[in-house]
XYZ file of C-alpha atoms in Angstrom:
648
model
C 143.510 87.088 112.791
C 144.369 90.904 110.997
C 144.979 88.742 107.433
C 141.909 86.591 108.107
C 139.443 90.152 108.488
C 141.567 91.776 105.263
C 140.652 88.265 103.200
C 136.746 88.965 104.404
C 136.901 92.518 103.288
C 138.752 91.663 100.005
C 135.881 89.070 99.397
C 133.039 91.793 99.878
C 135.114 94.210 98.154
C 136.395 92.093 94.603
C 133.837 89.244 94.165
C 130.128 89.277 92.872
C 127.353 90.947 94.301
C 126.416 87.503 96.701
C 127.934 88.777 100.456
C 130.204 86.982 102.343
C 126.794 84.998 104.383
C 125.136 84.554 100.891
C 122.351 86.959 102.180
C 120.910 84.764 104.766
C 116.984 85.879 106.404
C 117.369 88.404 109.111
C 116.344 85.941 111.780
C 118.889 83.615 111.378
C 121.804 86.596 111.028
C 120.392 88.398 114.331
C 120.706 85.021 116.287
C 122.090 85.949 119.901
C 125.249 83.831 118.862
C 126.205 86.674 116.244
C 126.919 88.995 118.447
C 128.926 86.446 121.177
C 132.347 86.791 118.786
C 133.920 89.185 116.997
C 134.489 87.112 113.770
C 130.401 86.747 113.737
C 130.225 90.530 114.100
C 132.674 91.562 111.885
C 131.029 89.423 108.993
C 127.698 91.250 109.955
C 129.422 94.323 109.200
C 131.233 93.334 105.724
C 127.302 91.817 104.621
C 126.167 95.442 105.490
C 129.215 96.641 103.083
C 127.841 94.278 100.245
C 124.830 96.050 99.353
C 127.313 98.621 97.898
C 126.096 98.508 93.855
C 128.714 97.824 91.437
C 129.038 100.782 89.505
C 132.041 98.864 87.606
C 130.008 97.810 84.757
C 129.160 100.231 81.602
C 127.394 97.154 80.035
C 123.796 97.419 81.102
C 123.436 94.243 82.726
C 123.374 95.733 86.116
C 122.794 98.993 86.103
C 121.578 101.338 83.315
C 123.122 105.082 84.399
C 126.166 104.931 81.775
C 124.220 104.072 78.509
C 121.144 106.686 79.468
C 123.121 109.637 78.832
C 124.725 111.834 75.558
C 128.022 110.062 76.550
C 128.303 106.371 76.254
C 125.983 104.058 73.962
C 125.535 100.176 73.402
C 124.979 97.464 70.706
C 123.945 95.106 73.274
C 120.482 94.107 72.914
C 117.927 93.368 75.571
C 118.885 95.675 78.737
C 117.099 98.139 80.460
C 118.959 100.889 78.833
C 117.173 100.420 75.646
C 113.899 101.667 77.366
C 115.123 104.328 79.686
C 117.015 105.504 76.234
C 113.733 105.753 73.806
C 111.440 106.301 77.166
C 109.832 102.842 76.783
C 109.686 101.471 80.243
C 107.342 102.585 83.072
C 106.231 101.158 86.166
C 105.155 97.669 85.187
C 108.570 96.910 83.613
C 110.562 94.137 85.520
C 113.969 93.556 85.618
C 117.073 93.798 88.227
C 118.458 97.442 86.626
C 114.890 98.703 87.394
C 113.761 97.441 91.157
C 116.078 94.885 92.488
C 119.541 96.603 92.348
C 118.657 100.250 92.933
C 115.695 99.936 94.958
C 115.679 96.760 96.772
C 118.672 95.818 97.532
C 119.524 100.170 99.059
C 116.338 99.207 101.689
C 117.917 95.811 102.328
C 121.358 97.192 102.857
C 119.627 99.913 105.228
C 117.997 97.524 107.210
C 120.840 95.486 107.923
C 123.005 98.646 108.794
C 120.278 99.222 111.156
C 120.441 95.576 112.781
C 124.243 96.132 113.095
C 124.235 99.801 114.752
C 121.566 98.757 117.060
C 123.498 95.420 118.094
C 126.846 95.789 117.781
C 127.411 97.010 121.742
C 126.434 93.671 122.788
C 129.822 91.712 121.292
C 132.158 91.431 124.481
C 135.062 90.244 122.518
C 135.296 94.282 120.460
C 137.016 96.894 122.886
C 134.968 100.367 123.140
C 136.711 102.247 120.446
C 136.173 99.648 118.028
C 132.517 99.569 118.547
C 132.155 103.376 117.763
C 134.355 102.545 114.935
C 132.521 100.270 113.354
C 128.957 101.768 114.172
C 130.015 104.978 112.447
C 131.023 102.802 109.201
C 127.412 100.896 109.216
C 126.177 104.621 109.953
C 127.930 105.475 106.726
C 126.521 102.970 104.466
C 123.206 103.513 105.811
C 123.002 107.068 105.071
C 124.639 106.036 101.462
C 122.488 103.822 100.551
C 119.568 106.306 101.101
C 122.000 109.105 98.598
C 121.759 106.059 96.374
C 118.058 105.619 96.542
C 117.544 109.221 96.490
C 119.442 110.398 93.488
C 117.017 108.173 91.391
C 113.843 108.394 93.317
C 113.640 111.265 94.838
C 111.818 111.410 98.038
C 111.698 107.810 99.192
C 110.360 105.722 102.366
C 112.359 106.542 105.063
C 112.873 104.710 107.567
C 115.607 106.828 110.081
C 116.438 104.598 113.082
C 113.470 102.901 113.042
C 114.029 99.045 112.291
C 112.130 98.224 109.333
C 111.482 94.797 107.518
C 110.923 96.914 103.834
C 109.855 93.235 102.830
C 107.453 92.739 105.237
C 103.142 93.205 104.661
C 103.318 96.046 107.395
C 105.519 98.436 105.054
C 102.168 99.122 103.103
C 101.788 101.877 106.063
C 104.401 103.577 104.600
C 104.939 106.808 102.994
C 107.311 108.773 101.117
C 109.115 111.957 103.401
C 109.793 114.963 102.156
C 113.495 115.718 100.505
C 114.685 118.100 102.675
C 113.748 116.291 105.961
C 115.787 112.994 104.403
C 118.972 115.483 103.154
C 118.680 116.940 106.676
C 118.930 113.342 108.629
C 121.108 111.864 106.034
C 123.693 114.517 106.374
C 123.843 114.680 109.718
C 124.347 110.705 109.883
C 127.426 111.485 107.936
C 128.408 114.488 110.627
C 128.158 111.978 112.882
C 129.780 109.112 111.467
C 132.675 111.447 110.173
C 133.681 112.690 113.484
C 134.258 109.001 114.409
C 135.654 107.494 111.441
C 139.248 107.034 110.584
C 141.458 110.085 108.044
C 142.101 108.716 104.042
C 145.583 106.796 105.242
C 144.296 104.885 108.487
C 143.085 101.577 106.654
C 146.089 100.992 104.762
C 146.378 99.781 101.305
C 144.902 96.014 101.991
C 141.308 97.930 103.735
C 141.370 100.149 100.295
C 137.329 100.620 99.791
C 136.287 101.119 103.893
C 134.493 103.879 105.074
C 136.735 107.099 105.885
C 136.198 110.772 107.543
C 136.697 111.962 103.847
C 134.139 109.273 102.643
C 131.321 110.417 105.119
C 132.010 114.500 103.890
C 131.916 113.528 100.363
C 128.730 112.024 99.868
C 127.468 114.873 102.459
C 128.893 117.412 99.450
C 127.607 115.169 96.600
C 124.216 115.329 98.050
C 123.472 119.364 98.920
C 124.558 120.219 95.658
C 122.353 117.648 94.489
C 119.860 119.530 96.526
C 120.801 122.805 95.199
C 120.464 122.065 91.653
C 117.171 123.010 89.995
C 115.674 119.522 90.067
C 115.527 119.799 93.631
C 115.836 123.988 94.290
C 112.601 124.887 92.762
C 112.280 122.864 89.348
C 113.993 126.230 87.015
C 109.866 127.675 87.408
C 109.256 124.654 85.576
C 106.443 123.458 88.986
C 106.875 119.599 87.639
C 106.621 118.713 91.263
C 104.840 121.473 92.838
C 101.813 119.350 93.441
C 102.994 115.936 94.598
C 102.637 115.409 98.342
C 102.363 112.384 100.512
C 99.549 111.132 102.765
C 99.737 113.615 104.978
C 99.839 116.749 102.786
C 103.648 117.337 103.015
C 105.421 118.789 99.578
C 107.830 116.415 98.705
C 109.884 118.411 97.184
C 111.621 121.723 97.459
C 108.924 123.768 95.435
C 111.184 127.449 95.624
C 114.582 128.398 95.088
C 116.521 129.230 97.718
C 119.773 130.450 97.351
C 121.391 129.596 100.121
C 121.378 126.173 99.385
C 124.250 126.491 96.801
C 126.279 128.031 99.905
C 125.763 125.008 102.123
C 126.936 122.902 99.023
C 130.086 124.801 98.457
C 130.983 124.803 102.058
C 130.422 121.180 102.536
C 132.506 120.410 99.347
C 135.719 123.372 100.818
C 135.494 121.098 104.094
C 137.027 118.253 102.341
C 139.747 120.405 100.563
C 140.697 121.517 103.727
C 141.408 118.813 105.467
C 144.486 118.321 103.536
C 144.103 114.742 103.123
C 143.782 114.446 99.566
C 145.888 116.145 97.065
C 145.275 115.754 92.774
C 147.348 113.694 90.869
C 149.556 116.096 89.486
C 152.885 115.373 90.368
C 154.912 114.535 86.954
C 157.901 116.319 86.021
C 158.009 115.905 82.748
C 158.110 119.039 80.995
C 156.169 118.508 78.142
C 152.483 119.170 78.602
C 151.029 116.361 76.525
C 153.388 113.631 78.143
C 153.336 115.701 81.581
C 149.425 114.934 81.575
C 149.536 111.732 80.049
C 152.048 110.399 83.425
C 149.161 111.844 85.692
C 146.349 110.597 84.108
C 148.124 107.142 84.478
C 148.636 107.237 87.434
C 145.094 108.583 88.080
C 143.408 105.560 86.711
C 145.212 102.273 86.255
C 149.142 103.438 87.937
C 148.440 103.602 91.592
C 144.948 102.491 92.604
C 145.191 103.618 95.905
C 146.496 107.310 94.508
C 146.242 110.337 96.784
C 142.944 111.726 94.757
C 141.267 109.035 95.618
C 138.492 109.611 98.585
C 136.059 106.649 98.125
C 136.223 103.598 95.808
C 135.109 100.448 94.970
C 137.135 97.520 94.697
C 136.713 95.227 91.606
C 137.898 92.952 89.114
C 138.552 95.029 86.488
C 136.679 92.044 84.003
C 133.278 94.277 83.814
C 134.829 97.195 82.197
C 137.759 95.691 80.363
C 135.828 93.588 78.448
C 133.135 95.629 76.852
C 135.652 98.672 76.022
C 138.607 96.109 74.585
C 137.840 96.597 70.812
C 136.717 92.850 69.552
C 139.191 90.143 68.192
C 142.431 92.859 68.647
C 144.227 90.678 70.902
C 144.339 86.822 69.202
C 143.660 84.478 72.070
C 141.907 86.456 74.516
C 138.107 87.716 75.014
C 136.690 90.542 74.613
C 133.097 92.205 73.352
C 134.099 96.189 72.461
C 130.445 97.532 72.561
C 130.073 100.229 75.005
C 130.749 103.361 72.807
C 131.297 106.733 73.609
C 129.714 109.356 71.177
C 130.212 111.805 68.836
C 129.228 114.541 71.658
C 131.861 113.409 74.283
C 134.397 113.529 71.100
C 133.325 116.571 70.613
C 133.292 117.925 74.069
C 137.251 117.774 74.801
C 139.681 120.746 73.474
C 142.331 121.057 71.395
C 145.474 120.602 72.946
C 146.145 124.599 72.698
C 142.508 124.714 75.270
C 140.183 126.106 72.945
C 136.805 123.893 72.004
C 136.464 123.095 68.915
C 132.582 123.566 69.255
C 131.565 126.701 70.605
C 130.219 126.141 73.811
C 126.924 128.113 73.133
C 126.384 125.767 69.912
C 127.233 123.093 71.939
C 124.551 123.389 74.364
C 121.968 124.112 71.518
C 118.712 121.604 70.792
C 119.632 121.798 67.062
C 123.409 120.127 68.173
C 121.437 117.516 70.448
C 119.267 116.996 67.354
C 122.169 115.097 65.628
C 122.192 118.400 62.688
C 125.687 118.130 61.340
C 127.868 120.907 62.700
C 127.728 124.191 61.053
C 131.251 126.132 60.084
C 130.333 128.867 62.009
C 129.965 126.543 65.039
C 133.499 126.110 64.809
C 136.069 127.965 67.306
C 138.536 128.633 64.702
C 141.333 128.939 67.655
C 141.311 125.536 68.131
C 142.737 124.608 64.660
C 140.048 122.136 64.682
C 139.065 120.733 60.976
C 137.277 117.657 60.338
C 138.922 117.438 56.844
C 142.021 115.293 55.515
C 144.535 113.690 57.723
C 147.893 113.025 58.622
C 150.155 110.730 60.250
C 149.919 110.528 64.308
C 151.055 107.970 66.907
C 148.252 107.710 69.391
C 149.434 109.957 72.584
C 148.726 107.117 75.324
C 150.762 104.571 73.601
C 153.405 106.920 72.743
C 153.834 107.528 76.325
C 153.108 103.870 78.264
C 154.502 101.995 75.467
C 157.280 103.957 73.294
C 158.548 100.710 71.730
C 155.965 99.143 70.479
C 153.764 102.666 69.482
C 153.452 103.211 65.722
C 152.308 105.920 63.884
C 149.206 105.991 61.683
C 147.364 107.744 59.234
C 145.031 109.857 61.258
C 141.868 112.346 60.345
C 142.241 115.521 61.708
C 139.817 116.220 63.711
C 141.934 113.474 66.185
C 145.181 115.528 66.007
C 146.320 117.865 68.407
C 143.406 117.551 70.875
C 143.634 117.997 74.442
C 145.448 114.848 76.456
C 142.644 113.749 78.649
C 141.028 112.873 75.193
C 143.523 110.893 74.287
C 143.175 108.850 77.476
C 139.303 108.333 77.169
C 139.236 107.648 73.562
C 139.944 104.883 70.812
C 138.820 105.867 67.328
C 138.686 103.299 64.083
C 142.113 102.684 61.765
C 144.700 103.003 65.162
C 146.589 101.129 66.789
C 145.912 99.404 69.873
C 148.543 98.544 72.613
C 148.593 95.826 75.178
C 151.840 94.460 76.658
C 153.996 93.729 73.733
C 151.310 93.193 71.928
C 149.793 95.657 69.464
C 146.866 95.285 66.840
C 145.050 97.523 64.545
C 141.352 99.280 65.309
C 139.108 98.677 62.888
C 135.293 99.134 63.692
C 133.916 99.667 60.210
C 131.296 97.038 58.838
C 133.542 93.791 58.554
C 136.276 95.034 59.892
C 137.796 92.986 62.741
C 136.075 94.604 65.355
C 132.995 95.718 63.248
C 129.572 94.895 63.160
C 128.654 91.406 61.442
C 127.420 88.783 62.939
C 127.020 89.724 66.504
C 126.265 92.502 68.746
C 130.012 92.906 70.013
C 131.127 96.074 68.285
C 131.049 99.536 68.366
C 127.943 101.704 67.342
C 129.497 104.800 67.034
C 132.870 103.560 65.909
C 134.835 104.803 69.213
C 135.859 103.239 72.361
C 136.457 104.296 75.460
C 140.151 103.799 77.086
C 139.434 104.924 80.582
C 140.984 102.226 83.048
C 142.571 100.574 80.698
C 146.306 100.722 81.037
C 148.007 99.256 77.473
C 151.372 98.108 79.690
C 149.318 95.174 80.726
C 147.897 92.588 78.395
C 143.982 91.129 79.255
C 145.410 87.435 77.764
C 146.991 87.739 81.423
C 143.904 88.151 83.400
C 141.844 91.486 83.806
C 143.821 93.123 86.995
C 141.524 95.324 89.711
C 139.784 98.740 89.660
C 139.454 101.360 92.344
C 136.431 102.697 90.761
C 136.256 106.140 92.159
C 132.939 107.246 93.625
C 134.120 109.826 95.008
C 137.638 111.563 94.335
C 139.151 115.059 94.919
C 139.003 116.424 91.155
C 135.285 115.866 91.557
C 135.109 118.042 94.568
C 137.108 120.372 93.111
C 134.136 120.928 90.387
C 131.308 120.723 92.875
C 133.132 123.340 94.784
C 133.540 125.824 92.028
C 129.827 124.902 90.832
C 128.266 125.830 93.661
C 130.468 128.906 94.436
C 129.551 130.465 90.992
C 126.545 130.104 91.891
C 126.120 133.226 94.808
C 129.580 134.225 94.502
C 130.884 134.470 91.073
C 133.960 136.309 91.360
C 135.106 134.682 94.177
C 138.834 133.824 93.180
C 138.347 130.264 94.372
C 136.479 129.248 90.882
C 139.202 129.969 89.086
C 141.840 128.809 91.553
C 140.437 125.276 91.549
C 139.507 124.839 87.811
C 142.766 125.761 86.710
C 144.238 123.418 89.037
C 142.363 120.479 87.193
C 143.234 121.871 83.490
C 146.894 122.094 84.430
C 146.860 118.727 85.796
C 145.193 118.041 82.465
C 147.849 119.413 80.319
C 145.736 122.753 79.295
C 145.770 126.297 79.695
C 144.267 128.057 82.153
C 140.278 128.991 81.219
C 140.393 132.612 82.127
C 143.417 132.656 79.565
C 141.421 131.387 76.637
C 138.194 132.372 77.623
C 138.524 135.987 79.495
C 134.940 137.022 78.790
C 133.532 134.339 81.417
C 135.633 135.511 84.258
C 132.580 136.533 87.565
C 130.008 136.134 84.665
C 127.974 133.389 86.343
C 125.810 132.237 83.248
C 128.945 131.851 81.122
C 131.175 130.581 84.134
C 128.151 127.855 84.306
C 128.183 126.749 81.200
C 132.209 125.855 80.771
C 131.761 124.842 84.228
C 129.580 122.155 83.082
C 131.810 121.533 80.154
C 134.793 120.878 82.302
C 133.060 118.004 84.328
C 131.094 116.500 81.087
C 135.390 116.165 79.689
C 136.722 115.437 83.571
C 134.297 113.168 85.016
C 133.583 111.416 81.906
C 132.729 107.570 81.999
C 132.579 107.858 85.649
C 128.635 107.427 86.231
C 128.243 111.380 87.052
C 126.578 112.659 83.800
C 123.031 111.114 84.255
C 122.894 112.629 87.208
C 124.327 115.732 86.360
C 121.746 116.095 83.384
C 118.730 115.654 85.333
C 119.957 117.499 88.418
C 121.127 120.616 86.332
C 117.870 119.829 84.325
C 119.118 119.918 80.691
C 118.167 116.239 79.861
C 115.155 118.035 78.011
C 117.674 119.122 75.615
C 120.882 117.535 75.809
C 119.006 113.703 75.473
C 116.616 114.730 73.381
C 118.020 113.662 69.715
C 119.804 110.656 67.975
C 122.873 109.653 69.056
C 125.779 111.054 66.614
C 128.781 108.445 65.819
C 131.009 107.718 62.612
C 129.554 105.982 59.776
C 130.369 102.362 60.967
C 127.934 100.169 58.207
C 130.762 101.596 55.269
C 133.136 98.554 54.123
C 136.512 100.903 55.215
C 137.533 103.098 57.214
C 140.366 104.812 55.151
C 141.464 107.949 55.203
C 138.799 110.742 53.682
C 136.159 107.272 53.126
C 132.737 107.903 53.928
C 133.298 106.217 57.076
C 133.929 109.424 59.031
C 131.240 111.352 58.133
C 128.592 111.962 61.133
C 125.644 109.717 60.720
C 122.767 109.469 63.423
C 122.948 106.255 65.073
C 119.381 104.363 64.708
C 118.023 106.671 62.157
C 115.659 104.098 60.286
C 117.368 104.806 56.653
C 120.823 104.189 58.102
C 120.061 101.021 60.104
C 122.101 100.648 62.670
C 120.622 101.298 66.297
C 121.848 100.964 70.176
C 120.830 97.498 71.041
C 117.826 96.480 68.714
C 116.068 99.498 68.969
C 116.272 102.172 66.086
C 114.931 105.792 67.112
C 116.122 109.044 68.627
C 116.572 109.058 72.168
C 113.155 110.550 73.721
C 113.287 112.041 77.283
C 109.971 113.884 78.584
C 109.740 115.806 82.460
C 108.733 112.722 83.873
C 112.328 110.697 82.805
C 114.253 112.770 85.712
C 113.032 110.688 88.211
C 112.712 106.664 88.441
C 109.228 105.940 88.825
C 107.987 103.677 91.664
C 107.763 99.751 90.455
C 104.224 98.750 90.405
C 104.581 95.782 92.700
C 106.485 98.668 95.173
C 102.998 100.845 94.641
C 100.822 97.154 95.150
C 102.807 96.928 98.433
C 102.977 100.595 99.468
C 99.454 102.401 98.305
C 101.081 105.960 99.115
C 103.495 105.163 96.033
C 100.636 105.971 93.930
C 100.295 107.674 90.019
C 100.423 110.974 92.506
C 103.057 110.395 93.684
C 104.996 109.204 90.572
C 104.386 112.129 88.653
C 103.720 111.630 84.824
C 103.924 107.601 85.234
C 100.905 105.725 84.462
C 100.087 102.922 86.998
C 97.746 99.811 87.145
């Protein structure tokens, strides 16, 4: 009976986004008969799991957070990204990216958490602790699903422990609540539920994905300092939302800044530390820091996906990813599209290998960079040995390490020698090599080059790719593996910890403690070492704070939120996207192929998707607005209420 539930689980956990009942109608899955066996019961439970969104996928078909930031762009045409990108969509757009997935399907998994905690007590065949078990893990999800909803939205309809049909004519009633009174029941849903669920090692390896204590604190964490970022701590003075209220007259949102918010945040995030059940990946013994960090960061992401960082994941097929960061026709036999793209500005955010950033930090932050202006000499931290001119030979750093005998060297540009390790695990840039298995091909992403633009929209725009997940011991020919994508894991915590302490404590000795924990496990000296002047200075400590999770958390779905939240998207996604100069017929060494071009500039032709044009974000872009047929069904979701939208 145990392998029959784990084969259940696995087929909520690894297959599409269909549940294990195929989504039947309410009435027929809250039958009296449900509830009679555990099996019935059990399935309830894994449906509730379903609603999880796949955050697997960089490619825009599902979900549009990793192309609508300064980190990752597209050539595929036709997805929702294009008009969240060039602020084209608005209420009246359709689409699953837009209503079905991050709206619709977070009220549906909701409801049917609420169906389950409300019911489960009634199976006779579950003994008592297992029914507080798994009411805390529907709990869980619930109050999940509405972080999910409210990272996008907002203040939403909520619902508590009320059973609502959100599909039903009755929901026009409805009405938004304010933030603080959801962050206030959501968290302590997940105060409850943790104090019943199970520590990180009680599933086991084959339950990898279920809800844990650590699981329940994390999202907690992830959600006050949500709430204690600007967007949501009194708008930087900026009163976007000072005005918008629901039916009643309630603010929606938190209209002054309150400091104490940022304390809450950090203590929520030091709770998880301290249980002691996680622990960073940083446990190679190699002495060399380059191939020290480049064992971790292995084992981080493709070595052991069930690793000791890890505090809440999603299982997958690791197809979604694999196939849209593979560069195109480098492995002869197998598939693969290579068009998600990282940009010039993540290639520019990681150090040297020595720590220092190439790019001075306050350049780097600077409209005029976001702009797309070409980068100024004086821009230039000269400590980081950084030069964007000539080349020599280099043997990429990941394949040097995974796969010593089949690693060649290459004729490299500079500016890609002697950077910092965790870029050489993120990135792919155009005339390398590429490693899978004992197989190994060469990059080449210029205009007819084998993975180039020509005739289709599988290439790179920006002429990098992204290496994250992708472990080069394994080749795709044999089938695409799994992913533990990590929603939450302890390195994150580690950042919201030290964000939020800066914030009303900046010289506590924690910030420093915990970032240099991440850098060493990175393979790079401590900050205070390189960058003394920023020690208990809480502007400066901010910035490089920011800078460390834009190189850290990179890929990983955290920097549209982290934009809008921290409210720089006026600035930082406010510009054309910066990439190599991919429509030259070569990419050799000192060829015009390197020079920084801005991708979708009309004279240079090339755009993300089909669209040419900066990227355009206005006040209104850091919130979702409300679908019009969600405003048709729920009046109180009105052009009031979604501030600087224009409705029917």
């Amino acid at each position: 009976m145990k392998n029959k539930y784990i084969i259940l689980m696995l087929s909520v956990m690894l297959c599409s986004c269909e549940s294990y009942l195929d989504r039947q109608p309410d009435d027929m899955l809250t039958e009296e008969s449900i509830w009679e066996k555990q099996t019935t019961t059990l399935r309830y439970l894994y449906n509730v799991y379903s609603w999880t969104p796949n955050d697997t996928d960089p490619s825009g078909q599902v979900m549009a957070d990793h192309l609508s930031t300064d980190e990752l762009t597209c050539a595929y045409p036709n997805r929702f990204y294009e008009l969240v990108i060039h602020n084209t969509f608005a209420p009246l757009t359709g689409g699953d990216s837009y209503r079905t997935y991050p709206y619709t399907y977070m009220y549906r998994g909701i409801r049917e958490a609420t169906i389950f905690i409300k019911n489960v007590d009634r199976c006779p065949e579950l003994s008592d602790d297992e029914k507080v078990l798994y009411k805390s893990e529907a709990q869980f999800l619930r109050a999940f699903y509405y972080y999910r909803l409210m990272k996008l939205f907002g203040p939403v309809i909520f619902s508590g422990d009320e059973l609502v049909d959100f599909s039903s004519a009755n929901i026009k009633n409805a009405d938004r609540a304010p933030w603080q009174t959801i962050v206030d029941w959501v968290c302590e849903q997940l105060d409850e539920a943790a104090s019943k669920l199970p520590d990180a090692n009680a599933w086991g390896e084959a339950w990898q994905g279920r809800a844990t204590r650590g699981a329940a604190m994390a999202v907690k964490a992830r959600l006050l300092l949500y709430s204690a970022r600007p967007l949501f701590n009194g708008q930087n003075g900026t009163h976007i939302y000072d005005n918008v209220k629901n039916k009643d007259g309630e603010l929606l949102f938190n209209t002054t800044y309150d400091e104490s918010r940022w304390r809450t945040a950090a203590q929520a995030a030091k709770a998880i530390i301290d249980l002691n059940e996680y622990a960073l990946v940083d446990d190679s013994e190699k002495e060399n820091d380059m191939e020290r960090a480049m064992e971790n960061l292995q084992n981080l992401y493709v070595q052991r996906l069930a690793n000791t960082e890890l505090i809440y994941t999603i299982q997958k097929g690791a197809d979604a990813w694999k196939v849209v960061a593979i560069p195109t026709a480098i492995i002869s036999g197998a598939t693969s599209y290579g068009g998600v793209a990282p940009t010039q500005k993540i290639v520019d955010a990681f150090a040297s290998a020595n720590g220092y950033y190439p790019i001075k930090t306050d350049y780097f932050d600077t409209k005029e960079y976001a702009q797309g202006a070409n980068v100024p000499e004086s821009a230039i931290d000269s400590r980081s040995n950084y030069t964007e001119e000539g080349h020599k030979s280099m043997i990429h750093p990941l394949f040097a390490f995974v796969n010593p005998k089949y690693a060649q060297a290459r004729e490299t540009m500079n500016m890609y020698v002697g950077r910092e390790p965790r870029f050489y695990r993120n990135i792919i840039w155009s005339n390398t090599q590429y490693v899978e298995n004992i197989t190994t091909g060469d990059v080449h992403l210029y205009a007819g080059g084998k993975s180039g633009p020509e005739t289709s929209h599988n290439y790179s725009p920006t002429g990098y790719l992204p290496l994250k997940w992708i472990d080069s011991r394994q080749s795709h020919k044999d089938g695409w593996g799994a992913i533990s994508w990590p929603v939450f894991r302890l390195g994150g915590v580690y950042l919201d910890y030290i964000e939020a302490l800066n914030e009303y404590d900046p010289n506590n000795a924690d910030i420093l403690l915990y970032w240099n924990k991440l850098r060493h496990r990175a393979g790079v000296p401590d900050i205070d070492e390189l960058y003394p002047e920023i020690k208990g200075n809480k502007e400066l400590q901010r910035k490089y704070i920011q800078r460390e999770r834009m190189v850290e958390m990179c890929f990983e779905q955290q920097r549209y939120y982290d934009t809008r939240t921290w409210m720089i998207a006026s600035v930082s996604e406010n510009g054309y996207v910066i990439g190599c100069n991919i429509k030259q017929k070569t990419d050799a060494m000192n060829s015009a192929f390197w020079t920084r071009v801005p991708i979708g500039d009309p004279t240079y032709g090339y755009g993300e998707g089909t669209v040419l044009g900066k990227h355009v974000f206005e006040d209104k872009n850091y919130l979702y607005p409300f679908n019009q047929e969600e405003i048709d069904r729920v009046p109180a979701l009105n052009q009031s209420n979604n501030y600087g939208w224009t409705t029917k």
